[in-house]
mmCIF file of C-alpha atoms in Angstrom:
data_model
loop_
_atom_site.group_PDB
_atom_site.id
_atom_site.type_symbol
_atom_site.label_atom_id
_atom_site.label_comp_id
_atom_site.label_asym_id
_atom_site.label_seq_id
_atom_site.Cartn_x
_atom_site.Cartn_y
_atom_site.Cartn_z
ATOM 1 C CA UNK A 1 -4.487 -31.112 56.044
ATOM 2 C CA UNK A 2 -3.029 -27.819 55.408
ATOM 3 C CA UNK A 3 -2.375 -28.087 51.700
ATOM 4 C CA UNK A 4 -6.042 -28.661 51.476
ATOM 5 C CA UNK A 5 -5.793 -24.950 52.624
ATOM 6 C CA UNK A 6 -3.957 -23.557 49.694
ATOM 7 C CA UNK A 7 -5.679 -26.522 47.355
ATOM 8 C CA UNK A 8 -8.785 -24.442 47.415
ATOM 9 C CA UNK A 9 -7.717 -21.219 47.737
ATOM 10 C CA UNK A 10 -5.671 -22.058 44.067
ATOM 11 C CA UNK A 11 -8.908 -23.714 43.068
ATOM 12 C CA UNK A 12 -10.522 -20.623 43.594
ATOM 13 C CA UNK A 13 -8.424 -18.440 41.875
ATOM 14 C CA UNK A 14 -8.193 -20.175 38.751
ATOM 15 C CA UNK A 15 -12.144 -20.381 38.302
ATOM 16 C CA UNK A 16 -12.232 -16.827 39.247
ATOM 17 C CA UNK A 17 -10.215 -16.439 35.711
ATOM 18 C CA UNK A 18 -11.860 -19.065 33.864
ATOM 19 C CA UNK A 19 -15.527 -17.088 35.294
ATOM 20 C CA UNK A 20 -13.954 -13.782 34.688
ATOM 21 C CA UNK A 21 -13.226 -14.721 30.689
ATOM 22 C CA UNK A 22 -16.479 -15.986 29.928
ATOM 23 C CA UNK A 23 -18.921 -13.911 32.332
ATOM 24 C CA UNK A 24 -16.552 -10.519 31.942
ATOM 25 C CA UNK A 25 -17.684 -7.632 33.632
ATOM 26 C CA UNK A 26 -21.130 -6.941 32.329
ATOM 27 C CA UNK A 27 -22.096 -10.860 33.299
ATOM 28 C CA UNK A 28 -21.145 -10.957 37.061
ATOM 29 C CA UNK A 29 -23.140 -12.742 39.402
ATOM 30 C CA UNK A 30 -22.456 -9.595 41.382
ATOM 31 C CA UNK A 31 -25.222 -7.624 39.949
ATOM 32 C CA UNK A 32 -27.850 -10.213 40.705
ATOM 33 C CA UNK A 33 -26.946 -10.286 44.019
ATOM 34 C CA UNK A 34 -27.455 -6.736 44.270
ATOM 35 C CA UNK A 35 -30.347 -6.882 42.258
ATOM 36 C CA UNK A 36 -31.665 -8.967 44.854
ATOM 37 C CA UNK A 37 -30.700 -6.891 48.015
ATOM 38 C CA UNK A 38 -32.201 -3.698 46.642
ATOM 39 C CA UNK A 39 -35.351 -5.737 45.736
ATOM 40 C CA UNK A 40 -35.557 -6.494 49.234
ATOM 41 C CA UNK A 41 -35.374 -3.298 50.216
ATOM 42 C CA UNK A 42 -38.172 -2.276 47.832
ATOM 43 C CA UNK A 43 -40.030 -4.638 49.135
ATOM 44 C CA UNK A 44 -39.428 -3.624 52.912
ATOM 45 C CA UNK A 45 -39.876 0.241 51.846
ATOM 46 C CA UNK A 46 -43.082 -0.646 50.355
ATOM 47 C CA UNK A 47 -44.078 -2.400 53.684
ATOM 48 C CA UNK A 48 -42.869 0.694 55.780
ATOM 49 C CA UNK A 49 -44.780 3.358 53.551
ATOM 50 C CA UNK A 50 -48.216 1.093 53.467
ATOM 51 C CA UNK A 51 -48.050 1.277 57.456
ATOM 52 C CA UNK A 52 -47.262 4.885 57.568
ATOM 53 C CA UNK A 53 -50.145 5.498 55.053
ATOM 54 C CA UNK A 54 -52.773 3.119 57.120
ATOM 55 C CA UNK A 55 -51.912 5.065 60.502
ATOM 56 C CA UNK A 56 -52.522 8.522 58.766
ATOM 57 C CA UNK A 57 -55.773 7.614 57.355
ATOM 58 C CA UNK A 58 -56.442 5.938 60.720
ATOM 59 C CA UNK A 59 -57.092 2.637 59.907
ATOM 60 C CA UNK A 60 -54.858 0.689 62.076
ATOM 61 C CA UNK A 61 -56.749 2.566 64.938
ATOM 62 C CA UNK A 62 -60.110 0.872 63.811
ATOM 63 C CA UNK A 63 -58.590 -2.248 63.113
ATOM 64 C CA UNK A 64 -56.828 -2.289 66.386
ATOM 65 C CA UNK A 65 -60.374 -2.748 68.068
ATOM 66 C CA UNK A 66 -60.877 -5.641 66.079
ATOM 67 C CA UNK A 67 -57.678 -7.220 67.157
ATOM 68 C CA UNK A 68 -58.316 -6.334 71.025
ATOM 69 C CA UNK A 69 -61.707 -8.176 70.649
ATOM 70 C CA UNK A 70 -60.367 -11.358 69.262
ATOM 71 C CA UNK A 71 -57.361 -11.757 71.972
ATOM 72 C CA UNK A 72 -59.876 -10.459 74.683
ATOM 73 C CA UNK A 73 -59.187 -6.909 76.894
ATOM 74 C CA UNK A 74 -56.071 -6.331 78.721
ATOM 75 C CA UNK A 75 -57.198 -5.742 82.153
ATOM 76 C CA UNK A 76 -53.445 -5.576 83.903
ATOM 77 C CA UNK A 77 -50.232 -6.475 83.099
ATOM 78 C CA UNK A 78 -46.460 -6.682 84.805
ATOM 79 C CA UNK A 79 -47.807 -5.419 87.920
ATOM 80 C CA UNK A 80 -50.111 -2.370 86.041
ATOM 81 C CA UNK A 81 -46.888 -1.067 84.355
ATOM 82 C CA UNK A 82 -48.783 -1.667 81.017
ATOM 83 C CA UNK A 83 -52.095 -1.368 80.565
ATOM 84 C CA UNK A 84 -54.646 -1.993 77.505
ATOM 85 C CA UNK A 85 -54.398 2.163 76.918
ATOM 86 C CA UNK A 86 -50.767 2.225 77.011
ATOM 87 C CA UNK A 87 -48.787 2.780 73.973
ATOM 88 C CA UNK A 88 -46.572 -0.130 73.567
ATOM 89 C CA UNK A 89 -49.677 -2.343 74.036
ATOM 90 C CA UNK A 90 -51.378 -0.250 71.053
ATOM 91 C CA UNK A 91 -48.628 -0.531 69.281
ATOM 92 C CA UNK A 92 -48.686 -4.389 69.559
ATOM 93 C CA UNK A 93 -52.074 -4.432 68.445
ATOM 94 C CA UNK A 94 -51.630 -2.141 65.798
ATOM 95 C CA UNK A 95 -48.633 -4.574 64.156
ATOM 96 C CA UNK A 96 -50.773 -7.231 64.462
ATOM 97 C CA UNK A 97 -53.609 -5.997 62.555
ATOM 98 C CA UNK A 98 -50.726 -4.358 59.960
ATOM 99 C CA UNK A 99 -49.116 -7.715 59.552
ATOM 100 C CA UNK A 100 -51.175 -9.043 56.440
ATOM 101 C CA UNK A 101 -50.783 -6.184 54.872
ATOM 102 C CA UNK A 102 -47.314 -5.406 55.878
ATOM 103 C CA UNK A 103 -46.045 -9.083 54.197
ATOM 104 C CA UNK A 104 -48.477 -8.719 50.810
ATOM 105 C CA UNK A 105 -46.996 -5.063 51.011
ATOM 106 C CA UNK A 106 -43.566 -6.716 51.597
ATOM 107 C CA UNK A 107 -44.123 -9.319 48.379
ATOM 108 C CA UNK A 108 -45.970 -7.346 45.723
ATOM 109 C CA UNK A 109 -42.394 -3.987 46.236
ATOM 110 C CA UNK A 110 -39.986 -7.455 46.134
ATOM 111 C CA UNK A 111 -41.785 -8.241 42.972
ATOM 112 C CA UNK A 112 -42.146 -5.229 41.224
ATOM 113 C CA UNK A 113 -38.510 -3.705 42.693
ATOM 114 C CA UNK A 114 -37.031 -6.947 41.138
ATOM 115 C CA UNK A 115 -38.719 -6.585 37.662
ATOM 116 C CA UNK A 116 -38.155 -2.908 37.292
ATOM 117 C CA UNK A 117 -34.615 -3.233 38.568
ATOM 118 C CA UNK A 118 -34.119 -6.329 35.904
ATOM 119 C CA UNK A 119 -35.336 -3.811 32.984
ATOM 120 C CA UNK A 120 -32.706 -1.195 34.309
ATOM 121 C CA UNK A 121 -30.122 -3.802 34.239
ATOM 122 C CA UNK A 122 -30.772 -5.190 30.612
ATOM 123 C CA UNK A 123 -31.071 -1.687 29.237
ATOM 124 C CA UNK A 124 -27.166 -1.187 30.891
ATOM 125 C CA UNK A 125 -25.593 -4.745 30.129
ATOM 126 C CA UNK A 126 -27.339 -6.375 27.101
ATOM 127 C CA UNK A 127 -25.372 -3.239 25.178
ATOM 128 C CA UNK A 128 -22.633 -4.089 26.946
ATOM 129 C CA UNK A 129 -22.678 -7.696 26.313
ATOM 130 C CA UNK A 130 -23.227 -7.215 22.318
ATOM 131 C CA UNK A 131 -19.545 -4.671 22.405
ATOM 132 C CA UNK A 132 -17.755 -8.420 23.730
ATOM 133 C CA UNK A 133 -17.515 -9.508 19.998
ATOM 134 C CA UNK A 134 -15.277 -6.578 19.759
ATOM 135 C CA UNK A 135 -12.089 -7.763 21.036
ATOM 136 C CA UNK A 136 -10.438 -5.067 22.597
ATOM 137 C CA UNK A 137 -13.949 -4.217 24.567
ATOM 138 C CA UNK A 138 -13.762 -8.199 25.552
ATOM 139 C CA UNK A 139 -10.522 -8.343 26.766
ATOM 140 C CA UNK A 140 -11.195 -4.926 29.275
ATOM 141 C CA UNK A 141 -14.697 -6.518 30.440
ATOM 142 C CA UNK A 142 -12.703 -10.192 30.930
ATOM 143 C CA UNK A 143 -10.007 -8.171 33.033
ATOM 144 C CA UNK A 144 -13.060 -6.125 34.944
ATOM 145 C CA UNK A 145 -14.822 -9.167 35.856
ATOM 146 C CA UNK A 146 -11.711 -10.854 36.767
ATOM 147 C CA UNK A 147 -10.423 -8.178 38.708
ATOM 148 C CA UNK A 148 -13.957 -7.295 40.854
ATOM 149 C CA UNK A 149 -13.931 -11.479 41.488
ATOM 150 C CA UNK A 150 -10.693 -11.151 42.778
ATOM 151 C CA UNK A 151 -11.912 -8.580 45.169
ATOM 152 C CA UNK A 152 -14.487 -10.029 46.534
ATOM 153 C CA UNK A 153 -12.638 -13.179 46.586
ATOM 154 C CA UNK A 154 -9.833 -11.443 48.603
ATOM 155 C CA UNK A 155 -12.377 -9.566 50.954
ATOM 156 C CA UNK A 156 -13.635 -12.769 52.122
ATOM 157 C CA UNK A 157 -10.289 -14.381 52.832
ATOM 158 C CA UNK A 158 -8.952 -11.544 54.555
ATOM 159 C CA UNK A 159 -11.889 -11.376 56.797
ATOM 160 C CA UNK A 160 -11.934 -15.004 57.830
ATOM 161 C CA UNK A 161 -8.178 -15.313 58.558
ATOM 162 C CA UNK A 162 -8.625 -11.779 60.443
ATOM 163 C CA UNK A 163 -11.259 -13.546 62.321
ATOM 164 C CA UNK A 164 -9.529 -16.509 63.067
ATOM 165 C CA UNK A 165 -6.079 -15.173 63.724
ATOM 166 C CA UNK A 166 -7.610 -12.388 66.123
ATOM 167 C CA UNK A 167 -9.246 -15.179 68.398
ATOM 168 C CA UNK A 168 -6.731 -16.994 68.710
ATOM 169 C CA UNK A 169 -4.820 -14.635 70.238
ATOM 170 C CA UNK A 170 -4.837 -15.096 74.070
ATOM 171 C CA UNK A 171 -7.749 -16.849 74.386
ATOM 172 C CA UNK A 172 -10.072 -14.224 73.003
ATOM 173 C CA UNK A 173 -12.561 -16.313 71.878
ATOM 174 C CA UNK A 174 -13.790 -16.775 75.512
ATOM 175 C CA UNK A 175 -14.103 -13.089 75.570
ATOM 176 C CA UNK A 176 -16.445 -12.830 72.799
ATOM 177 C CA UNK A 177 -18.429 -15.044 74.098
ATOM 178 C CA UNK A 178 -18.545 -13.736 77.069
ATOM 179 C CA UNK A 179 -18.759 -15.109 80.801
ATOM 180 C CA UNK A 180 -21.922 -16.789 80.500
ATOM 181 C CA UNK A 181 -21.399 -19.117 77.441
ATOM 182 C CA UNK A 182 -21.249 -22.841 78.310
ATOM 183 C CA UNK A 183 -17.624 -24.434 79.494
ATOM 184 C CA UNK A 184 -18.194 -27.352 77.445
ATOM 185 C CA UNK A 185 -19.467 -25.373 74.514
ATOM 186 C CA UNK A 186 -16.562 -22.490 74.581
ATOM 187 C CA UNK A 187 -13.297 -24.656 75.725
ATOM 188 C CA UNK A 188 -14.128 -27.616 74.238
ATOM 189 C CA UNK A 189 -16.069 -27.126 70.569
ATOM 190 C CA UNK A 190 -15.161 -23.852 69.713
ATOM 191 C CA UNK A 191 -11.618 -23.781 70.533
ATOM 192 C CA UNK A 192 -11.072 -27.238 68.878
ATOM 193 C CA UNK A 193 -12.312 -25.769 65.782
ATOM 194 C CA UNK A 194 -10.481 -22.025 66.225
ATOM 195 C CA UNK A 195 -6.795 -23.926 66.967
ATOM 196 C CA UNK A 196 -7.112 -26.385 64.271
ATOM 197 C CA UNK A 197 -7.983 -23.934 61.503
ATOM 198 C CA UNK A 198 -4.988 -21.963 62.807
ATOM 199 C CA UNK A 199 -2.682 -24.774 63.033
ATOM 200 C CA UNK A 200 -3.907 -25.520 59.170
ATOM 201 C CA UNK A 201 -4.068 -22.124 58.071
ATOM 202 C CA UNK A 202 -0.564 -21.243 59.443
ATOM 203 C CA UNK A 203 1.296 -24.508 57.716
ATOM 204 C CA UNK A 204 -0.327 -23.495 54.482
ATOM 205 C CA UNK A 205 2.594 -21.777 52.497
ATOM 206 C CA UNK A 206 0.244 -19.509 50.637
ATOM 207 C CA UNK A 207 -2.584 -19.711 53.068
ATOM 208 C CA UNK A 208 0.239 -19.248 55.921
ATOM 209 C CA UNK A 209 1.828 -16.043 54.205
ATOM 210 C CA UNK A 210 -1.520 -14.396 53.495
ATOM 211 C CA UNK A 211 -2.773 -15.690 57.487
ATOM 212 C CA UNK A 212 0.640 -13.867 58.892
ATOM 213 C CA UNK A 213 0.541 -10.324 57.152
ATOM 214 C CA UNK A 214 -3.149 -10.178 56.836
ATOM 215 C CA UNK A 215 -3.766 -6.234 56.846
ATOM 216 C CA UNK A 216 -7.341 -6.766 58.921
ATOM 217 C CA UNK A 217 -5.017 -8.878 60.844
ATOM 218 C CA UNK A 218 -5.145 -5.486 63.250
ATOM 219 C CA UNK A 219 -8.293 -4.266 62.861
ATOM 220 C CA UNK A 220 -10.066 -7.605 63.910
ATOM 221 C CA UNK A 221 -7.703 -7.668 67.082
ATOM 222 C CA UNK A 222 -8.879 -4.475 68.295
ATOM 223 C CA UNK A 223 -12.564 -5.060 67.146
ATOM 224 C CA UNK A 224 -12.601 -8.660 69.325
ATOM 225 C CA UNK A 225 -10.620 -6.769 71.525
ATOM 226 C CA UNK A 226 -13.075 -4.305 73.201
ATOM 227 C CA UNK A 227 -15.219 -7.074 73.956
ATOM 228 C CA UNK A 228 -12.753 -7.892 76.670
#
């Protein structure tokens, strides 16, 4: 199975170059993504604000009442530890009664973060995309877009053989795991499926030469490491 290993990982690569000659640069999925993340974030800032607002203007506090009525008073809790008039119960209360607002809050900045952050990106890359009928512009974008894919490409790799060589390394997938985690579940499933990766991974000749002198190689055996 291991030239399966270095099957795909040549796959890859040579759609990375057929991508990065007809995408280039200024057409990476890349920017979508992020297009996508910051949305998200709009959306979740948007959310944060609109609760921030409603508690200043005290409306959570009146709407809080009308979330106590309809689950019914508090009258003691975990021994009288918390109480109706305690804060983490009003807090409770008070997400409650934010949470319709919170998710249309949530929607309507994912919405409008995601068209104003489209506008911003055709105003940068439809320019862009009209220089590619100039060659030399083309052929820089191509080797851009070719060289970020390769990047990302590479980031992933490295991480997942890091991963995989690091806990395989004296058993320290158990420690990860930690003490607790099911026999069956940690000797058994997960180490089947850690040793024969390795095993395929290190026969590879490409995959095997990239799986040895992996630079993360290091950093993922300290990170897994410390859990011990």
């Amino acid at each position: 199975m291991y030239f399966i290993i270095d099957g795909i990982l040549i796959g890859i690569m040579v759609l990375i170059v057929v991508f990065g000659i007809r995408k280039g640069f200024t057409g990476h999925f890349i920017f979508n993504i992020l297009r996508t993340v910051l949305s998200f974030a709009c959306g979740a800032g948007a959310a944060v604000g609109a609760y921030f607002l409603m508690d200043s203007f005290g409306w959570l506090e009146f709407m809080k009442d009308g979330v106590i009525s309809f689950f019914g008073n508090i009258t003691n809790t975990f021994g009288g530890a918390i109480t109706q008039d305690s804060e983490v119960v009003g807090m409770i209360f008070k997400i409650i009664a934010f949470l319709p607002f919170g998710i249309l809050a949530l929607v309507l900045g994912y919405i409008i973060g995601y068209y104003l952050l489209g506008l911003i990106m055709k105003f940068i890359t439809v320019p862009l995309a009209k220089l590619r009928k100039y060659t030399a512009w083309r052929v820089i974008d191509n080797i851009l877009g070719t060289v970020v894919n390769f990047a990302i490409l590479g980031a992933v790799v490295l991480a997942v053989f890091g991963a995989v060589h690091a806990l395989n390394q004296n058993g320290k997938q158990n420690a990860v795991l930690g003490e607790d985690a099911p026999a069956e579940f940690a000797n058994h499933s997960i180490e089947v499926v850690l040793t024969t990766m390795h095993e395929n991974i290190s026969a590879a000749p490409l995959g095997g030469l990239i799986y040895e002198y992996n630079p993360l190689n290091g950093m993922f055996a300290e990170m897994f490491g410390s859990a011990n």
